[in-house]
XYZ file of C-alpha atoms in Angstrom:
324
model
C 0.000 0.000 0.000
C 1.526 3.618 -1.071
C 1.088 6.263 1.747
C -1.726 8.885 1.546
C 0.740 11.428 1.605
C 4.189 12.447 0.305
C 6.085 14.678 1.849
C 8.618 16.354 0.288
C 11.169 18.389 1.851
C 14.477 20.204 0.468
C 17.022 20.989 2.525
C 20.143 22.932 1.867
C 22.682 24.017 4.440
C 19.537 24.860 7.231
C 21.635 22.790 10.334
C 19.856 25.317 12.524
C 16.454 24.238 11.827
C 16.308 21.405 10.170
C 15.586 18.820 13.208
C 13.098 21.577 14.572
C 11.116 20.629 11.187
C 11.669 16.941 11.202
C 10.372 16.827 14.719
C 7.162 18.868 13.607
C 6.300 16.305 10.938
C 7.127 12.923 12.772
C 5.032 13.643 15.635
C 1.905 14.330 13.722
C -1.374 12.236 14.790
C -1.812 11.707 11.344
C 0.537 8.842 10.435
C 0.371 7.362 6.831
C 2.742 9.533 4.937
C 6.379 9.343 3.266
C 9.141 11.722 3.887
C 11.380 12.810 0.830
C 14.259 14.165 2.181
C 16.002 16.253 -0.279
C 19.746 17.366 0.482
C 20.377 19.906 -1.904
C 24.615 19.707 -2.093
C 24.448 21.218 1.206
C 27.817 21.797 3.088
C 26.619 22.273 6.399
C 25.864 18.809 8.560
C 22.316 19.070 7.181
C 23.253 15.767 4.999
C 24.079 13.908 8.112
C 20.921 14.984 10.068
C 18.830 13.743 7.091
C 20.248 10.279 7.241
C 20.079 10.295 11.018
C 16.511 10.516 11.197
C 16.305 8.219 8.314
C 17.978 5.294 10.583
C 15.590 6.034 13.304
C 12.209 6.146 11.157
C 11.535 3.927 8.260
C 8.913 6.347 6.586
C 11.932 8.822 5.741
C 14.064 8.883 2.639
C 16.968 10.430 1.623
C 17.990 11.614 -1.744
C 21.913 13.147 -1.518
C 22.192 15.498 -4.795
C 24.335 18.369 -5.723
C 23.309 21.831 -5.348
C 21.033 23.084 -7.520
C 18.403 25.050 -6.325
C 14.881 24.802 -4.291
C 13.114 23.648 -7.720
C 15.198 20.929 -8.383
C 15.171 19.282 -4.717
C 11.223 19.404 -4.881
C 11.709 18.376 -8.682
C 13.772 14.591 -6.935
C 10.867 14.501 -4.932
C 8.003 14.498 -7.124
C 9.845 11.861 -9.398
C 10.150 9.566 -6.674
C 6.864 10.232 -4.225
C 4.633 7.248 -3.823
C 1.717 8.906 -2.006
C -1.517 9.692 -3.180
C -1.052 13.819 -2.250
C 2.019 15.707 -2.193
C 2.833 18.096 0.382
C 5.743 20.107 0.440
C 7.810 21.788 3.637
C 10.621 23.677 3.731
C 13.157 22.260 6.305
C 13.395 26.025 8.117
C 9.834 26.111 9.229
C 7.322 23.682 10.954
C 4.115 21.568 10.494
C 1.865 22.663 13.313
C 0.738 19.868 15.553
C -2.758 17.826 14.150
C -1.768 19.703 11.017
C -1.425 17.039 8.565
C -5.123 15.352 10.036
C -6.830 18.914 9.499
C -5.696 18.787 5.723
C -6.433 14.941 5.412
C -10.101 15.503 6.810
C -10.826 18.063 4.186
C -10.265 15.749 1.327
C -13.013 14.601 -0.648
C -12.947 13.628 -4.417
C -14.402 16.462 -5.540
C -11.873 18.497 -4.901
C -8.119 18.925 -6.220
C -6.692 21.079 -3.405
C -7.134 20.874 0.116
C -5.411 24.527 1.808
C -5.020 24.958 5.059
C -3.910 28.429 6.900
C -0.710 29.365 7.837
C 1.221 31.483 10.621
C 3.794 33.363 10.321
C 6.417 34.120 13.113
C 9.901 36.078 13.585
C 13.253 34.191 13.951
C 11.911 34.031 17.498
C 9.074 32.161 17.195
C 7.207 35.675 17.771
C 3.681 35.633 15.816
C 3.470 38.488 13.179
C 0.687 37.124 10.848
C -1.731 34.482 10.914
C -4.026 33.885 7.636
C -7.936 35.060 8.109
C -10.459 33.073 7.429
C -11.917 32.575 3.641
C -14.761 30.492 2.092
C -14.646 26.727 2.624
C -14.699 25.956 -1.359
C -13.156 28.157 -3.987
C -13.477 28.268 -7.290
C -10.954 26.891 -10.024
C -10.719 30.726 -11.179
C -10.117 31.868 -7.138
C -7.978 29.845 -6.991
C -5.545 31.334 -9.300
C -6.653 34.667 -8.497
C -5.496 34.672 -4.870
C -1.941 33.930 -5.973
C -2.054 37.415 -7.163
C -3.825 38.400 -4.324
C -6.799 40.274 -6.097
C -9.700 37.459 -5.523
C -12.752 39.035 -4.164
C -13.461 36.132 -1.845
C -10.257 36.783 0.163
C -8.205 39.371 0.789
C -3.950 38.748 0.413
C -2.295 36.996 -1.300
C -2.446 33.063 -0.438
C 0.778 32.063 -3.113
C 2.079 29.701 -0.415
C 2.989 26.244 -1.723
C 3.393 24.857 1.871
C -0.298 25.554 2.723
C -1.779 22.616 -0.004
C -2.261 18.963 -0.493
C -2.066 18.424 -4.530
C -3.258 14.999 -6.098
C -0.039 13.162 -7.152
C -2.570 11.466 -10.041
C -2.816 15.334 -11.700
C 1.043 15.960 -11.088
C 2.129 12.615 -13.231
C -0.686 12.840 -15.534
C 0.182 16.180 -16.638
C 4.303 15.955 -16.005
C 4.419 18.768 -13.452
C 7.760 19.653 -12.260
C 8.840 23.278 -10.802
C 11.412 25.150 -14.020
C 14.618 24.915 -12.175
C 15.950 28.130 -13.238
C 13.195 30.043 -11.033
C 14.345 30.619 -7.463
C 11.821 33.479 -6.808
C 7.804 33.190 -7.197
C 8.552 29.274 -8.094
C 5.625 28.230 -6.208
C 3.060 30.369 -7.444
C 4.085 29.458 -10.557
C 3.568 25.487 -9.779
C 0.109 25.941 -8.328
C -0.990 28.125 -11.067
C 0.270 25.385 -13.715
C -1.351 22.385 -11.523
C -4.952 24.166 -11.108
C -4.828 24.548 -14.914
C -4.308 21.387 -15.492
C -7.220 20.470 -13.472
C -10.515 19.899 -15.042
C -12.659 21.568 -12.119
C -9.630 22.898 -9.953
C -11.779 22.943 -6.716
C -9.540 24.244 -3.773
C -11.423 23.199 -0.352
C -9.958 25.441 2.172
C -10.524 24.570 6.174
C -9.635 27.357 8.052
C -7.443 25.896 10.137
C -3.731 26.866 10.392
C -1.425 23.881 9.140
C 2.083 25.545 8.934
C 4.570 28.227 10.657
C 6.567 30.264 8.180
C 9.677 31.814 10.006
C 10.748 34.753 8.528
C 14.592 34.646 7.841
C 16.526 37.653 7.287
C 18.539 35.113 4.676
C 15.603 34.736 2.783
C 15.316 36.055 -1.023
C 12.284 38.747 0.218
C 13.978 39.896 3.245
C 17.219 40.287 1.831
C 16.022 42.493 -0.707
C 15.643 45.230 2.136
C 18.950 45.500 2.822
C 20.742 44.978 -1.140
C 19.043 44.258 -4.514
C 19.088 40.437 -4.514
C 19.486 38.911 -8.421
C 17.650 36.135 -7.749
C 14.343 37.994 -7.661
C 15.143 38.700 -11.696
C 13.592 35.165 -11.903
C 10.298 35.824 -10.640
C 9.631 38.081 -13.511
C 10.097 35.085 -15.836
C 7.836 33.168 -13.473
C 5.169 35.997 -13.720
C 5.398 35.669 -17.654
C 5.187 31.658 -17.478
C 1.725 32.203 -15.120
C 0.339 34.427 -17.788
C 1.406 31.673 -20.958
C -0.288 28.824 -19.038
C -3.838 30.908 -17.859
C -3.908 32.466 -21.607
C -3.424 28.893 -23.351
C -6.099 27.421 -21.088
C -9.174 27.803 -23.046
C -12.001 27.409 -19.866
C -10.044 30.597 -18.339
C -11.970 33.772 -19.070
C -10.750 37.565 -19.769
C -10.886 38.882 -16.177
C -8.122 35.733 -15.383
C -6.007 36.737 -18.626
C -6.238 40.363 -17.755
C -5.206 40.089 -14.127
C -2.056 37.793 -15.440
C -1.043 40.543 -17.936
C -1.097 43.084 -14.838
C 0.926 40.509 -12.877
C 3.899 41.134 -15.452
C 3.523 44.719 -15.503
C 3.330 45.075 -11.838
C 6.695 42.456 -11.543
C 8.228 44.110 -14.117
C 7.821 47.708 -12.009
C 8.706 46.193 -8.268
C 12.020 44.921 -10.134
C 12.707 48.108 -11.131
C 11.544 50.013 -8.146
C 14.241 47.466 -6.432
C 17.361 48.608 -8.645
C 15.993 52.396 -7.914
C 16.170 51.764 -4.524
C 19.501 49.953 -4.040
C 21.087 52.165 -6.974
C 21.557 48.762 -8.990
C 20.210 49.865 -11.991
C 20.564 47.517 -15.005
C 19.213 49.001 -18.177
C 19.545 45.763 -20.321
C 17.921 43.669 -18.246
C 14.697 46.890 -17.356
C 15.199 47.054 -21.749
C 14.652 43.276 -22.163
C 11.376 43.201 -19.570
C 9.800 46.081 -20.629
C 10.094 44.484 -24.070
C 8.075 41.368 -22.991
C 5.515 43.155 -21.002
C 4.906 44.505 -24.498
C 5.051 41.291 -26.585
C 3.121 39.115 -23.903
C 0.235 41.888 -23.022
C 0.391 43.923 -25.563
C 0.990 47.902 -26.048
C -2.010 49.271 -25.684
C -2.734 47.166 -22.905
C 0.217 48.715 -20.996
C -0.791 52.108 -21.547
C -3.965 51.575 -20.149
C -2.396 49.862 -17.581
C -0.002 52.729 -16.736
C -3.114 54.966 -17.392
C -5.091 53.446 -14.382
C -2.026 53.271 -12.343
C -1.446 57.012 -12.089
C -5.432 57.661 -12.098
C -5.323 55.491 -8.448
C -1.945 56.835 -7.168
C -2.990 60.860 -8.042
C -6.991 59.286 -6.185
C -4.733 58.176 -3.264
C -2.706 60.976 -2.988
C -5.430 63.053 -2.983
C -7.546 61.522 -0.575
C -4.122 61.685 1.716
C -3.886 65.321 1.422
C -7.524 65.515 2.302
C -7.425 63.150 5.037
C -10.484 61.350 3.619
């Protein structure tokens, strides 16, 4: 018998946290799963604390590989996960306690996705954010829509891979794997490409947080307070990818094709706003995107879209001056 669930879980030089994780995940009351390990080149001791826990539980495996990135750890573990769901964790943060049963318990066959809420605490284990509560069923199309954070059944933006159980049977059928050469926005870009390749794409959502995020000031996002980071440059090509799969998906309407085309333009402008910021500005690569917002949305469709930009910011400053 395969496990109901596969976990899969990269790891790469995180010594620090990594047992923290594993610790989190073996001690679930829900029991039937597999645990990919996925040691990522790392040259920490993170290797040996994989294999350590391997030799003390028989549902963990460990996959030794050389360093190549987040997307091509997860990328091992898809290719060799048994269970019927995937799940994926990142070996800095933590499955919360019963976490695994509240995502089990919301699976039923019609539905694709089962998401669960999520916290999100300092270095210290400090709360700073903890998902509100949503609808219990979404939509295909809401689905993809809070990724960009615009759906009008919830607020935020809900991009986080960690939160989901996908069907393994959609993920082979369909040869899902995350494009190695994204570090940034990679897992937006996988759920995006998996709920289009669903034929309803129902996401049941429990309202119940499953996960704890840490923030780490190592991280891609936080490090782009302090310097511009060059591994965000491959979330724009992410953002681009997200608006090729929702346009070639015929059941996806205008609203989703429109809001995909903004989600270039408005990458394409926070990459820029970055170099501005850290004085790292680098015209061929602000020439090149501009040039594919243009090819993939179209001119006129970026003038408009600049159009209703300043129209809300010259609104909001107004209403600012006016204290309204």
């Amino acid at each position: 018998m395969n496990p109901t669930i596969s976990i899969i879980i990269p790891a790469y030089n995180t010594e620090p946290y990594l047992a923290r994780c594993l610790d989190s995940v073996i001690s679930q009351s829900f029991t039937d799963f597999e645990v990919l390990l996925i040691d990522d080149g790392s040259t920490d001791v993170s290797g040996k604390i994989c294999d350590e826990y391997a030799s003390r539980d028989e549902r963990i495996r460990v996959f030794h590989k050389p360093n190549g990135g987040v997307s091509s750890a997860r990328n091992v573990g898809l290719k060799e996960a048994k269970g019927e769901w995937i799940y994926f964790v990142d070996a800095d943060d933590e499955v919360l306690p019963n976490g695994l049963q509240a995502l089990v318990d919301g699976i039923s066959e019609d539905v694709d996705v089962v998401m669960g809420g999520l916290e999100k605490c300092d270095e210290n284990g400090k709360g700073v954010y903890e998902m509100e509560k949503g609808p219990e069923f979404l939509t295909r199309k809401d689905g993809i829509l809070i990724n960009y954070g615009v759906s009008k059944v919830c607020t935020g933006n809900w991009g986080w891979m960690t939160i989901r159980l996908f069907r393994n049977s959609i993920i082979r059928e369909n040869n899902l794997f995350f494009d190695s050469d994204v570090v940034y926005n990679e897992d937006e870009l996988f759920v995006v490409r998996y709920l289009c390749s669903c034929h309803h794409g129902t996401t049941h959502y429990i309202n119940t947080s499953v996960y704890r995020y840490y923030e780490s000031a190592s991280s891609v996002m936080e490090s782009t307070k302090r310097y511009f980071n060059p591994k965000i440059l491959t979330s724009f090509a992410s953002l681009v990818r997200m608006y090729q799969c929702i346009a070639n998906d015929k059941d996806n309407d205008a609203e989703l094709i429109r809001v995909a085309k903004d989600g270039i333009i408005n990458r394409y402008l926070m990459i820029r706003g970055q170099m501005e910021q850290h004085n790292a500005i680098d015209k061929n690569v602000l020439k090149n995107f501009r040039h594919q917002c243009i090819q993939k949305c179209g001119f006129l469709f970026v003038v408009g879209f600049m159009i209703r930009r300043t129209s809300r910011r010259t609104k909001n400053f107004i209403k600012r001056k006016l204290k309204i």
